[in-house]
XYZ file of N, CA, C and O in Angstrom:
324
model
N -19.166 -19.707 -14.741
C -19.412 -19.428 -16.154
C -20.709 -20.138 -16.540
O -21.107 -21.266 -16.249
N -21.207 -19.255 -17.208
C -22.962 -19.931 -17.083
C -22.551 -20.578 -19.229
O -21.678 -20.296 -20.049
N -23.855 -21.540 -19.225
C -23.996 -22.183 -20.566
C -24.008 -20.668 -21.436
O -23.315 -20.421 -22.423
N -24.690 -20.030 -20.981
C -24.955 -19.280 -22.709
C -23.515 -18.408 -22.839
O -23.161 -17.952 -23.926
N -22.529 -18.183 -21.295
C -21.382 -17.641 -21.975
C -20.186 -18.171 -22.445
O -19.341 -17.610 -23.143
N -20.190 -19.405 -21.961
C -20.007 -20.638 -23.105
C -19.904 -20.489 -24.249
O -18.863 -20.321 -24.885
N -21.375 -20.553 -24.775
C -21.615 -20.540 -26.322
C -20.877 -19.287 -27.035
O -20.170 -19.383 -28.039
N -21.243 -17.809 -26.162
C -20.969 -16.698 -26.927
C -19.573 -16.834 -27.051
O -18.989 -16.598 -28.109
N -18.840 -17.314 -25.706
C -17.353 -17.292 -26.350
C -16.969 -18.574 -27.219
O -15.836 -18.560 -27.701
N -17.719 -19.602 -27.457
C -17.242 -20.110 -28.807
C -17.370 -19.755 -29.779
O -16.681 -19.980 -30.774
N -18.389 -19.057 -29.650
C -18.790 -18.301 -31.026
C -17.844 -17.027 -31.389
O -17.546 -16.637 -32.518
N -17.548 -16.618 -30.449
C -16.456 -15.333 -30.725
C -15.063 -16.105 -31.204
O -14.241 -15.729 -32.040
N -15.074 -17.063 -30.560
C -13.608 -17.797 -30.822
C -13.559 -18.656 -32.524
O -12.550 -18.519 -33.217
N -14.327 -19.199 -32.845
C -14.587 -19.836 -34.410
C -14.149 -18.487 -34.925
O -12.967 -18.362 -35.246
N -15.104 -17.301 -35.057
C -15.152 -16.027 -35.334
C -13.777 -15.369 -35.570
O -13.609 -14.676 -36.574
N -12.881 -15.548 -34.760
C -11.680 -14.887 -34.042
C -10.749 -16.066 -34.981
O -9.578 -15.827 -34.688
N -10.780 -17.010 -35.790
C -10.390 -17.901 -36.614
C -10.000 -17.651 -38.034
O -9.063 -18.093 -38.700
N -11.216 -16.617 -38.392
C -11.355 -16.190 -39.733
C -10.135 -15.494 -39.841
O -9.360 -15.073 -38.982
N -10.111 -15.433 -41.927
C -8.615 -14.404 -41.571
C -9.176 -12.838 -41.868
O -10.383 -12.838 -42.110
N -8.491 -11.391 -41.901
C -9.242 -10.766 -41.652
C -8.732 -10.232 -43.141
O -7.557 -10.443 -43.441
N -9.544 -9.587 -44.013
C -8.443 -9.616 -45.028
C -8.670 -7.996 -45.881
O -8.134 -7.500 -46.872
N -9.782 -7.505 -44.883
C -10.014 -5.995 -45.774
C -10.292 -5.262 -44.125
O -10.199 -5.698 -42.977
N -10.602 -4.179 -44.621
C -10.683 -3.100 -43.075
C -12.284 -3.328 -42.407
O -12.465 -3.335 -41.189
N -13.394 -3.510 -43.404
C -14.584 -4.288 -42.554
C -13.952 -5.140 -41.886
O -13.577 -4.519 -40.892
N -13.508 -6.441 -41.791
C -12.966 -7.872 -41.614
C -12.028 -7.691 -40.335
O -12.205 -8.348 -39.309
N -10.782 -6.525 -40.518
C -10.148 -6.315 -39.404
C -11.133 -5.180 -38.297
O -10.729 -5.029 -37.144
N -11.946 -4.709 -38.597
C -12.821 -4.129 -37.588
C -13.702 -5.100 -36.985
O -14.041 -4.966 -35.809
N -14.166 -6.222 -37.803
C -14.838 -6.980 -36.952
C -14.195 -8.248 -36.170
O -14.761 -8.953 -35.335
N -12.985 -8.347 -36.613
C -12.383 -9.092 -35.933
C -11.751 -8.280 -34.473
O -11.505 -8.835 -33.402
N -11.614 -7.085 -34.742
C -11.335 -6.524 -33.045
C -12.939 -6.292 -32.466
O -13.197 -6.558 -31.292
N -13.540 -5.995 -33.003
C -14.768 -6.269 -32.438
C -15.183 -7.496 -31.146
O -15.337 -7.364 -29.931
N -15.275 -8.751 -32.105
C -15.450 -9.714 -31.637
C -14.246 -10.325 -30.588
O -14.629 -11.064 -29.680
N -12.667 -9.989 -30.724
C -11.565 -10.074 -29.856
C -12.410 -9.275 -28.567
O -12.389 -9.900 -27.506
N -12.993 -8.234 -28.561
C -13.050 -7.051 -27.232
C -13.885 -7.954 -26.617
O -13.713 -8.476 -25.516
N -15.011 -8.149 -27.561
C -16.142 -9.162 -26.629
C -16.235 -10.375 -25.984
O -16.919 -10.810 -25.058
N -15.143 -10.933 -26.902
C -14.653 -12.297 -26.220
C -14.064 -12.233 -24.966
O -14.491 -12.935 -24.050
N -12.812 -11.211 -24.768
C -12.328 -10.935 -23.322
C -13.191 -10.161 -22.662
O -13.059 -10.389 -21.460
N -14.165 -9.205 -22.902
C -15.339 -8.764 -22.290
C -16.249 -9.992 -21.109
O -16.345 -10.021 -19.882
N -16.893 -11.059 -22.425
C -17.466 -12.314 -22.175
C -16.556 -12.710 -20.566
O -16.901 -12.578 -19.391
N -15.525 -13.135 -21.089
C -14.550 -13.676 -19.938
C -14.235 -13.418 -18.840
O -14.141 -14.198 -17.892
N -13.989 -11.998 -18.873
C -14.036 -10.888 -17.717
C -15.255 -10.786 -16.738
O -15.203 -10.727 -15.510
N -16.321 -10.779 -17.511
C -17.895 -10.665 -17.166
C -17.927 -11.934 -16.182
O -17.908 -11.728 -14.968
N -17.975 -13.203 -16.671
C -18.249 -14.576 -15.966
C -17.118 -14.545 -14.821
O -17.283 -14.917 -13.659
N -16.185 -14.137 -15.263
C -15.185 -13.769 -14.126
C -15.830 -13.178 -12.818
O -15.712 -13.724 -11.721
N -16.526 -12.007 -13.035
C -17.106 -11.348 -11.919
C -16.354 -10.277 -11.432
O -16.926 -9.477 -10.692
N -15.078 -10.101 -11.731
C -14.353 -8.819 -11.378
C -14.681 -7.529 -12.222
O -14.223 -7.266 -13.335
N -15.714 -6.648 -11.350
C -15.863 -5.362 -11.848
C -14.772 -4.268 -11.587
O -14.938 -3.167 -12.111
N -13.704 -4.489 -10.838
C -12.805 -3.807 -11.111
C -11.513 -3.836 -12.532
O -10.950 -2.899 -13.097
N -11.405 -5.343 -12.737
C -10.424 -5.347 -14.080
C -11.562 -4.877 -15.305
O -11.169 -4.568 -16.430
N -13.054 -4.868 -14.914
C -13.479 -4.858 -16.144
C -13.471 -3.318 -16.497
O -13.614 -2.997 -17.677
N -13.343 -2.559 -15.729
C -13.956 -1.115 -15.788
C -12.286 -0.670 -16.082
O -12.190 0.328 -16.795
N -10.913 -1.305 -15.607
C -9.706 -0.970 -16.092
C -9.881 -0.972 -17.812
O -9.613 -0.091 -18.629
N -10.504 -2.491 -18.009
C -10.294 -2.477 -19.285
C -10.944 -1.858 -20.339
O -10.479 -1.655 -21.461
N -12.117 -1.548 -19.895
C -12.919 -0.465 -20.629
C -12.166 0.733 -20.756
O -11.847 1.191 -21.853
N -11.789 1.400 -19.365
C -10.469 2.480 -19.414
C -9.617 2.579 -20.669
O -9.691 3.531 -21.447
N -8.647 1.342 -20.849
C -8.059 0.917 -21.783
C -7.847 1.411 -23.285
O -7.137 1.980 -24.115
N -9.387 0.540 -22.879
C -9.985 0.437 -24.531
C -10.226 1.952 -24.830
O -9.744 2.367 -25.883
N -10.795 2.682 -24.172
C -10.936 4.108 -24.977
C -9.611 4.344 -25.093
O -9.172 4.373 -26.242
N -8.906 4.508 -24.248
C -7.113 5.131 -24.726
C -6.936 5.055 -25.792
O -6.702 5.958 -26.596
N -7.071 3.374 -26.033
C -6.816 2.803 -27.473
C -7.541 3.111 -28.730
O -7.121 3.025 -29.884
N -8.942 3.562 -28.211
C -9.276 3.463 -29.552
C -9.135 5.399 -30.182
O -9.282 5.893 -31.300
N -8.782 6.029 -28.777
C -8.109 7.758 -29.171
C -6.880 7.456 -29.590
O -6.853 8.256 -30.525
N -5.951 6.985 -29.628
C -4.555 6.683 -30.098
C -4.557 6.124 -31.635
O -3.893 6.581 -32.566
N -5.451 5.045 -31.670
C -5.596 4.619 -33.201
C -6.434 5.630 -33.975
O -6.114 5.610 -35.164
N -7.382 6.494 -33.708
C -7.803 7.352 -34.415
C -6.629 8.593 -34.471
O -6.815 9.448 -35.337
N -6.016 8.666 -34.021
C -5.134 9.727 -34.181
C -3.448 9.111 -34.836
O -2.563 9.937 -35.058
N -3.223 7.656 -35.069
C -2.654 7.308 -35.674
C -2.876 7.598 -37.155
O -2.135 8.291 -37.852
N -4.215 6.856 -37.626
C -4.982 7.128 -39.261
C -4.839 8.097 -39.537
O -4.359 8.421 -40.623
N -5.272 9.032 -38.495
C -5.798 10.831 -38.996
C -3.956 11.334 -39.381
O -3.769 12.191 -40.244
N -3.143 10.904 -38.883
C -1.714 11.277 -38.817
C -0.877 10.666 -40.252
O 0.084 11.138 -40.859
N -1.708 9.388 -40.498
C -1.011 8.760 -41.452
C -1.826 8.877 -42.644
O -1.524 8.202 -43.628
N -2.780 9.619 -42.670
C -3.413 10.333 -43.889
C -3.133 11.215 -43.894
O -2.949 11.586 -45.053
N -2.821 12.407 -42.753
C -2.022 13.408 -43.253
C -0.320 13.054 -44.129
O -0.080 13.750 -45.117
N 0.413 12.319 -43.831
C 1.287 12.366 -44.049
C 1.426 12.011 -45.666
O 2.104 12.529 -46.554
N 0.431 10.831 -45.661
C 0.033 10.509 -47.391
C -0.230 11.208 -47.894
O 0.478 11.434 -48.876
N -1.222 11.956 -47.700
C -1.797 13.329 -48.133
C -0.776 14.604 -49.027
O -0.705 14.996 -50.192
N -0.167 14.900 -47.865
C 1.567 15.571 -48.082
C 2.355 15.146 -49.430
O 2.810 15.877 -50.310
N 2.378 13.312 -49.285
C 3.320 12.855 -49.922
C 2.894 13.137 -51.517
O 3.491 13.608 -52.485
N 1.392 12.542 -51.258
C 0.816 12.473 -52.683
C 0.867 13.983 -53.657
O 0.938 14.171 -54.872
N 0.813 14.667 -52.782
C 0.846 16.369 -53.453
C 2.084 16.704 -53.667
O 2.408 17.665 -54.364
N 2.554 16.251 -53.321
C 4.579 16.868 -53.402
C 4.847 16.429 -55.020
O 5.950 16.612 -55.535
């Protein structure tokens, strides 16, 4: 683990402290969560867990967009009824 990835993951970690308290705030707090285990992974040196977790992460981030899109439809519905 070299000095400067050190720093970035303290800095992600202070960061990762805050509370998150509107939808900017919780986007940048998964933000900075991805990069921190990114950071970690990286100094690690395993390009195979890293490229799993990239895998992952898209799954995740097609599943949560299709969660919202699902739960605005459903509001949507509700609000018109």
């Amino acid at each position: 683990v070299t000095d400067a990835e050190l720093r970035q993951m303290r800095r992600l970690l202070d960061a990762l402290q805050r509370p998150a308290r509107d939808e900017k705030a919780i986007r940048q707090h998964e933000a900075d969560n991805y990069e921190f285990h990114a950071t970690l992974l990286r100094a690690a040196g395993n390009r195979r867990l890293m490229d799993m977790v990239e895998s992952l992460k898209a799954n995740i981030q097609m599943t949560r967009a299709h969660q919202v899109e699902g739960y605005r439809g459903d509001r949507f519905a509700q609000e018109q009824a």
